[in-house]
Coordinates of C-alpha atoms and ligand atoms in Angstrom, one line a residue:
X1 CA 0.0 0.0 0.1
X2 CA 1.4 3.3 -0.5
X3 CA -0.2 6.5 0.9
X4 CA -0.4 10.4 0.0
X5 CA -0.4 12.5 3.2
X6 CA -3.2 14.9 3.5
X7 CA -2.5 16.5 7.4
X8 CA -1.6 20.3 7.5
X9 CA -3.4 20.6 4.4
X10 CA -4.1 25.1 4.8
X11 CA -0.2 25.2 5.2
X12 CA 1.5 22.2 2.9
X13 CA -0.6 23.2 -0.7
X14 CA -1.2 27.2 0.5
X15 CA 0.3 29.5 -1.9
X16 CA -0.9 31.4 -5.5
X17 CA -2.1 28.1 -7.6
X18 CA -0.6 26.0 -9.6
X19 CA -1.0 26.3 -13.2
X20 CA -4.5 25.2 -14.5
X21 CA -5.7 25.0 -18.2
X22 CA -9.2 26.7 -18.9
X23 CA -11.0 23.3 -19.5
X24 CA -12.1 23.1 -23.8
X25 CA -14.8 20.9 -24.5
X26 CA -13.9 18.1 -26.7
X27 CA -17.3 16.0 -27.2
X28 CA -20.3 15.5 -25.7
X29 CA -23.5 13.0 -25.2
X30 CA -27.2 12.7 -24.0
X31 CA -29.0 10.5 -22.3
X32 CA -32.6 10.5 -23.1
X33 CA -35.5 9.9 -21.8
X34 CA -35.5 6.4 -21.7
X35 CA -31.4 6.7 -20.3
X36 CA -30.2 5.4 -23.8
X37 CA -26.9 6.5 -24.6
X38 CA -26.9 9.1 -27.8
X39 CA -23.9 10.8 -29.5
X40 CA -25.7 14.3 -28.9
X41 CA -26.9 17.1 -27.6
X42 CA -30.3 15.8 -27.5
X43 CA -30.8 16.4 -24.0
X44 CA -29.4 19.2 -23.8
X45 CA -31.5 22.5 -21.9
X46 CA -32.1 26.0 -22.1
X47 CA -32.4 28.6 -19.2
X48 CA -35.0 30.3 -19.3
X49 CA -35.8 32.0 -15.9
X50 CA -38.1 30.2 -13.8
X51 CA -41.3 32.1 -11.7
X52 CA -41.2 32.5 -8.1
X53 CA -43.3 30.8 -5.5
X54 CA -43.8 27.7 -7.0
X55 CA -44.4 24.7 -5.4
X56 CA -41.1 22.5 -5.5
X57 CA -43.2 19.3 -4.7
X58 CA -45.6 19.7 -7.6
X59 CA -45.3 16.6 -9.8
X60 CA -43.9 14.8 -7.4
X61 CA -46.0 11.3 -7.5
X62 CA -45.5 11.5 -11.1
X63 CA -41.1 11.6 -11.1
X64 CA -39.3 9.1 -13.7
X65 CA -36.6 8.1 -11.1
X66 CA -33.3 6.8 -13.1
X67 CA -32.0 3.8 -10.9
X68 CA -28.8 5.0 -10.1
X69 CA -28.2 1.6 -8.2
X70 CA -26.2 -0.2 -11.4
X71 CA -23.3 0.7 -11.7
X72 CA -22.3 2.1 -15.3
X73 CA -18.8 2.4 -14.6
X74 CA -17.2 5.0 -18.1
X75 CA -19.2 2.8 -20.6
X76 CA -20.6 6.2 -22.1
X77 CA -17.9 8.1 -21.4
X78 CA -15.2 6.0 -23.1
X79 CA -18.5 5.3 -25.9
X80 CA -18.3 8.7 -26.3
X81 CA -14.3 8.7 -27.0
X82 CA -14.1 5.5 -29.3
X83 CA -16.9 7.7 -31.3
X84 CA -14.6 10.8 -31.3
X85 CA -11.7 9.3 -32.3
X86 CA -13.3 7.0 -35.0
X87 CA -14.5 10.9 -36.7
X88 CA -10.7 12.0 -35.7
X89 CA -8.9 9.7 -37.0
X90 CA -6.5 9.8 -34.1
X91 CA -5.8 9.2 -30.1
X92 CA -8.1 11.3 -28.0
X93 CA -5.8 10.7 -25.1
X94 CA -2.2 12.1 -26.5
X95 CA -1.0 13.8 -23.4
X96 CA -4.0 12.6 -21.6
X97 CA -3.0 11.2 -18.5
X98 CA -6.5 10.7 -16.4
X99 CA -9.4 10.2 -17.9
X100 CA -12.5 9.8 -15.3
X101 CA -16.2 11.6 -14.3
X102 CA -16.4 14.7 -12.7
X103 CA -17.8 13.5 -9.4
X104 CA -14.6 12.0 -8.8
X105 CA -12.3 14.8 -9.6
X106 CA -15.1 17.1 -6.9
X107 CA -14.2 14.2 -4.3
X108 CA -10.5 14.8 -5.2
X109 CA -10.7 18.3 -4.7
X110 CA -12.4 18.9 -1.7
X111 CA -11.0 16.4 0.4
X112 CA -9.1 19.6 2.1
X113 CA -12.2 21.3 3.6
X114 CA -14.8 18.3 3.6
X115 CA -15.3 15.0 5.7
X116 CA -16.5 12.7 3.1
X117 CA -14.8 9.5 2.3
X118 CA -14.3 7.8 -0.8
X119 CA -13.3 4.7 -2.9
X120 CA -12.4 4.9 -6.6
X121 CA -11.2 1.8 -8.8
X122 CA -8.0 2.8 -11.5
X123 CA -6.4 1.2 -14.3
X124 CA -3.5 1.9 -16.7
X125 CA -4.0 1.4 -19.9
X126 CA -1.8 2.9 -22.9
X127 CA -0.4 5.5 -21.3
X128 CA -3.1 6.9 -19.3
X129 CA -5.0 6.2 -16.0
X130 CA -8.5 5.5 -16.1
X131 CA -10.5 6.0 -12.7
X132 CA -14.1 5.3 -12.1
X133 CA -16.1 5.0 -8.5
X134 CA -15.8 2.2 -6.8
X135 CA -20.2 1.3 -6.9
X136 CA -19.6 -1.5 -3.7
X137 CA -18.7 1.4 -1.7
X138 CA -21.3 3.7 -2.8
X139 CA -23.7 1.5 -2.5
X140 CA -22.6 0.7 1.4
X141 CA -22.6 3.9 2.1
X142 CA -25.5 5.6 0.8
X143 CA -27.7 6.3 4.0
X144 CA -31.5 5.6 4.6
X145 CA -33.8 8.0 2.3
X146 CA -37.1 9.3 4.0
X147 CA -39.9 10.4 2.6
X148 CA -38.4 13.7 3.2
X149 CA -35.2 13.0 1.8
X150 CA -36.5 12.1 -1.4
X151 CA -38.6 15.3 -1.6
X152 CA -36.3 17.4 -0.8
X153 CA -33.7 15.5 -3.5
X154 CA -36.9 15.9 -6.4
X155 CA -37.2 19.7 -5.6
X156 CA -33.2 19.9 -7.1
X157 CA -35.2 18.0 -10.1
X158 CA -38.4 20.1 -10.3
X159 CA -35.9 23.3 -10.3
X160 CA -34.2 22.2 -13.1
X161 CA -37.7 21.3 -14.8
X162 CA -39.1 25.0 -14.0
X163 CA -35.8 27.0 -15.4
X164 CA -34.8 25.4 -18.9
X165 CA -36.7 24.7 -21.7
X166 CA -35.9 22.2 -24.8
X167 CA -35.3 24.8 -26.8
X168 CA -34.0 28.1 -27.0
X169 CA -36.0 30.5 -25.5
X170 CA -37.4 32.7 -28.5
X171 CA -38.2 29.3 -30.1
X172 CA -40.1 28.0 -27.5
X173 CA -43.8 29.1 -27.4
X174 CA -45.9 30.9 -24.6
X175 CA -47.8 27.7 -23.9
X176 CA -44.2 25.6 -23.3
X177 CA -42.8 28.6 -21.5
X178 CA -45.6 28.6 -18.9
X179 CA -46.5 25.0 -19.2
X180 CA -43.6 24.3 -17.9
X181 CA -45.2 23.7 -14.0
X182 CA -46.8 20.8 -15.6
X183 CA -44.4 19.5 -17.3
X184 CA -43.0 15.4 -16.0
X185 CA -39.6 15.5 -14.0
X186 CA -37.4 12.7 -15.4
X187 CA -34.3 12.5 -14.4
X188 CA -33.0 10.1 -16.4
X189 CA -32.4 12.5 -19.4
X190 CA -29.5 13.9 -19.3
X191 CA -27.0 16.0 -21.0
X192 CA -23.0 15.5 -20.7
X193 CA -20.0 17.6 -21.2
X194 CA -16.2 15.9 -21.9
X195 CA -13.5 18.2 -21.4
X196 CA -9.4 18.3 -22.1
X197 CA -8.0 20.4 -19.0
X198 CA -5.0 20.0 -16.6
X199 CA -3.4 20.8 -13.1
X200 CA 0.0 21.0 -13.8
X201 CA 2.0 18.8 -15.4
X202 CA -1.2 16.4 -15.8
X203 CA -3.5 16.1 -18.2
X204 CA -7.1 15.2 -17.8
X205 CA -10.4 14.3 -19.8
X206 CA -13.5 14.8 -17.8
X207 CA -16.5 13.9 -18.0
X208 CA -19.4 15.6 -16.4
X209 CA -23.4 16.3 -16.5
X210 CA -24.3 20.2 -17.2
X211 CA -27.8 21.4 -16.0
X212 CA -28.5 23.7 -19.3
X213 CA -27.1 26.4 -21.8
X214 CA -27.8 30.0 -20.4
X215 CA -27.9 31.3 -24.5
X216 CA -26.5 28.9 -27.2
X217 CA -23.8 27.0 -27.9
X218 CA -21.4 30.2 -29.8
X219 CA -20.2 30.0 -33.8
X220 CA -16.7 29.5 -33.1
X221 CA -16.1 26.2 -31.6
X222 CA -12.9 28.0 -29.8
X223 CA -15.3 30.3 -27.7
X224 CA -16.3 29.3 -24.1
X225 CA -19.4 27.7 -23.5
X226 CA -22.1 29.5 -21.0
X227 CA -22.9 26.5 -19.7
X228 CA -25.1 27.2 -16.7
X229 CA -25.8 25.2 -13.5
X230 CA -28.6 24.8 -11.2
X231 CA -29.1 24.1 -7.4
X232 CA -31.8 24.5 -5.0
X233 CA -30.5 26.1 -1.2
X234 CA -32.1 26.5 1.6
X235 CA -33.2 30.1 1.9
X236 CA -30.1 31.6 4.4
X237 CA -32.4 32.9 8.0
X238 CA -29.9 32.4 10.6
X239 CA -25.8 32.1 11.5
X240 CA -26.1 28.4 11.0
X241 CA -27.1 28.3 7.2
X242 CA -25.3 30.5 6.5
X243 CA -22.2 28.1 7.5
X244 CA -23.5 25.3 5.9
X245 CA -24.3 27.6 2.5
X246 CA -20.7 28.1 2.2
X247 CA -19.7 24.9 2.8
X248 CA -22.2 23.2 0.4
X249 CA -20.8 26.2 -1.9
X250 CA -17.3 25.0 -2.2
X251 CA -19.0 21.6 -3.8
X252 CA -20.5 23.8 -6.5
X253 CA -17.6 26.2 -7.6
X254 CA -15.3 22.7 -7.7
X255 CA -17.8 21.1 -9.5
X256 CA -18.3 23.8 -11.7
X257 CA -14.7 25.1 -12.2
X258 CA -13.7 21.4 -13.1
X259 CA -16.0 21.0 -16.4
X260 CA -15.2 25.3 -17.0
X261 CA -19.2 25.9 -16.3
X262 CA -18.8 29.6 -15.7
X263 CA -22.7 30.2 -13.8
X264 CA -24.4 28.7 -11.4
X265 CA -27.5 29.6 -10.5
X266 CA -28.8 29.1 -6.9
X267 CA -32.5 28.8 -6.6
X268 CA -33.6 29.6 -2.7
X269 CA -36.5 26.9 -1.1
X270 CA -37.9 27.4 2.3
X271 CA -38.8 24.4 4.4
X272 CA -42.4 23.6 2.4
X273 CA -40.1 24.0 -0.6
X274 CA -41.6 26.8 -2.1
X275 CA -39.3 28.7 -4.6
X276 CA -38.6 32.4 -3.2
X277 CA -35.4 33.7 -4.9
X278 CA -32.7 33.2 -7.4
X279 CA -29.3 34.3 -7.2
X280 CA -26.8 34.3 -10.0
X281 CA -23.1 33.4 -9.0
X282 CA -20.0 33.7 -11.3
X283 CA -18.0 30.1 -10.5
X284 CA -15.1 32.6 -10.6
X285 CA -15.1 34.7 -8.1
X286 CA -16.9 32.5 -5.6
X287 CA -13.9 32.1 -3.4
X288 CA -12.9 35.7 -3.6
X289 CA -16.2 36.4 -2.5
X290 CA -16.7 33.9 0.3
X291 CA -13.1 35.8 1.6
X292 CA -14.0 39.0 1.2
X293 CA -17.4 38.2 3.3
X294 CA -15.9 37.1 6.1
X295 CA -13.5 39.4 6.4
X296 CA -16.3 42.5 6.1
X297 CA -17.5 40.6 8.4
X298 CA -14.9 39.4 10.9
X299 CA -15.6 35.8 10.4
X300 CA -11.9 34.2 10.4
X301 CA -10.7 33.0 7.6
X302 CA -13.1 31.3 5.1
X303 CA -14.2 27.7 5.9
X304 CA -12.2 26.9 2.2
X305 CA -10.1 28.0 0.1
X306 CA -9.9 27.4 -4.0
X307 CA -6.4 27.7 -4.9
X308 CA -5.4 25.4 -2.0
X309 CA -8.2 22.5 -3.6
X310 CA -6.2 23.3 -7.0
X311 CA -3.0 23.1 -5.4
X312 CA -3.5 19.9 -3.5
X313 CA -5.3 18.5 -6.5
X314 CA -2.4 19.0 -8.9
X315 CA 0.2 17.6 -6.2
X316 CA -1.6 14.9 -5.4
X317 CA -2.4 13.7 -9.2
X318 CA 0.9 14.1 -9.7
X319 CA 1.9 11.8 -7.1
X320 CA -1.0 9.3 -8.0
X321 CA 1.0 9.3 -11.7
X322 CA 4.2 8.3 -10.5
X323 CA 1.9 5.0 -8.7
X324 CA -0.2 4.1 -11.0
X325 CA 2.4 4.4 -14.4
X326 CA 3.0 1.7 -16.5
X327 CA 1.4 -1.0 -13.3
X328 CA -0.6 -4.1 -14.8
X329 CA -4.3 -4.3 -12.9
X330 CA -6.9 -2.7 -11.0
X331 CA -6.0 -0.7 -8.0
X332 CA -8.1 0.9 -5.2
X333 CA -8.1 4.8 -4.4
X334 CA -9.0 5.2 -0.9
X335 CA -10.2 7.7 1.8
X336 CA -11.2 6.9 5.0
X337 CA -12.0 10.2 6.9
X338 CA -10.7 13.5 6.7
X339 CA -7.5 13.8 8.2
X340 CA -6.2 11.0 7.1
X341 CA -3.8 9.3 4.7
X342 CA -5.3 8.3 0.8
X343 CA -4.4 4.9 0.3
X344 CA -3.6 3.3 -3.2
X345 CA -3.6 -0.1 -3.1
X346 CA -3.8 -3.5 -5.7
X347 CA -6.9 -5.2 -5.7
X348 CA -6.6 -7.5 -8.8
X349 CA -3.2 -8.5 -10.8
X350 CA -4.3 -8.1 -14.0
X351 CA -7.4 -7.1 -16.2
X352 CA -9.5 -4.1 -15.8
X353 CA -12.6 -5.2 -13.6
X354 CA -15.1 -3.4 -16.0
X355 CA -13.0 -0.2 -15.4
X356 CA -12.5 -0.4 -19.5
X357 CA -15.2 -2.2 -21.6
X358 CA -14.6 -4.2 -24.1
X359 CA -15.9 -1.9 -26.8
X360 CA -13.2 0.1 -25.3
X361 CA -10.3 -2.4 -25.8
X362 CA -11.1 -3.5 -29.0
X363 CA -11.0 -0.5 -30.8
X364 CA -7.7 0.3 -28.9
X365 CA -6.8 -2.8 -30.6
X366 CA -7.4 -1.9 -34.5
Ligands
A3P401 P1 -29.1 20.3 -5.8 O1 -28.6 20.4 -6.4 O2 -30.2 21.3 -6.4 O3 -30.4 19.6 -4.6 P2 -26.8 18.2 -10.2 O4 -26.8 19.6 -8.6 O5 -25.6 17.9 -9.1 O6 -26.9 18.1 -11.0 O7 -28.0 17.7 -9.0 C1 -29.1 17.6 -9.4 C2 -30.3 17.0 -8.3 O8 -30.0 15.8 -8.1 C3 -29.7 17.8 -6.9 O9 -30.6 19.5 -6.6 C4 -30.8 17.1 -6.0 O10 -32.0 16.8 -5.9 C5 -30.1 15.6 -7.0 N1 -29.3 14.9 -6.5 C6 -28.0 14.9 -6.7 N2 -27.2 14.7 -5.3 C7 -28.1 13.8 -5.2 C8 -27.5 13.2 -3.6 N3 -26.4 12.6 -3.2 N4 -28.7 12.6 -2.8 C9 -30.2 13.0 -2.9 N5 -30.5 13.8 -3.7 C10 -29.0 14.1 -5.1
MG402 MG1 -28.0 18.2 -12.7
MG403 MG1 -27.3 20.8 -10.8

């Protein structure tokens, strides 16, 4: 077993943030309303301001919910890479050291300041380390969801339905815009963006769900895309809620930073799930905003620091490359609790244990 020490993170990883690249989209894919993979942008949604004072519980009993207990590995991401490589006639992973879901990178980036543990599986193949979530761990640590928890989870999806259209607003009819409160909420449909990015000397391909686009895709593909992340949160009426919200913001920020999503739109709701207000935040400005607010209110240091998160990630990825590059078999990356160590150890001598698909391996052999 090899270990990466994460104690004293705040001082060890302080300073100006290491060189990071602006994420550049290389391809995208959709899941349709039955969660069938499509290599297109058919499930991309367009942001359009929702009405306030709407009940986010409306339609809860008709929710079409994706069963996320099955292990989807990296399957659709790998399929999208095969599709891209076929189209472009070249490998998509030249200079790319890591391929993973955005969710895995969010977990890594937030290690210095959040409590959650994780387990991931990693394999090395033709110069690149592929990382997936260890689904058994995910299922075993998932807490019991009671009726209120299920309803609150629905509120998030309902907010997405209320805030988006399937086409740009100028193509949508009044009926479509006003009828959004009655649209069936279905979280099987998703749109995912795949970007190439970098932390220090590590090149990465990261894929993640994107909730919507602010306007439309730019004519010039070199220009950044105005994607939007939608979130709901409890209205802030006490100091405790303020502290909770600032903690949550770290995850919101990391998630959006990783894919280069420039805007986060937060729908604040009350305890009964009534949408009360909206706030539009620029992802890039969030760490500074929190720092300034803490200084202004004499609250002491902020609960997290973006530069530390970035530097930590850069250092950890560099170390992980050293541990896994050129190695056979399947490896586990495990983080059990805050302030301990990230452990990396081999769980299988050979093979890929489902981390890589037969289809991807066969394509690469061609
Ligand atoms: P909120 O984030 O507004 O609560 P995402 O914001 O990542 O696009 O996720 C969309 C919604 O999925 C969330 O909306 C939340 O309702 C639900 N969701 C995401 N992760 C969840 C989890 N671990 N448990 C329960 N619901 C979750
Ligand atoms: Mg989403
Ligand atoms: Mg969202």
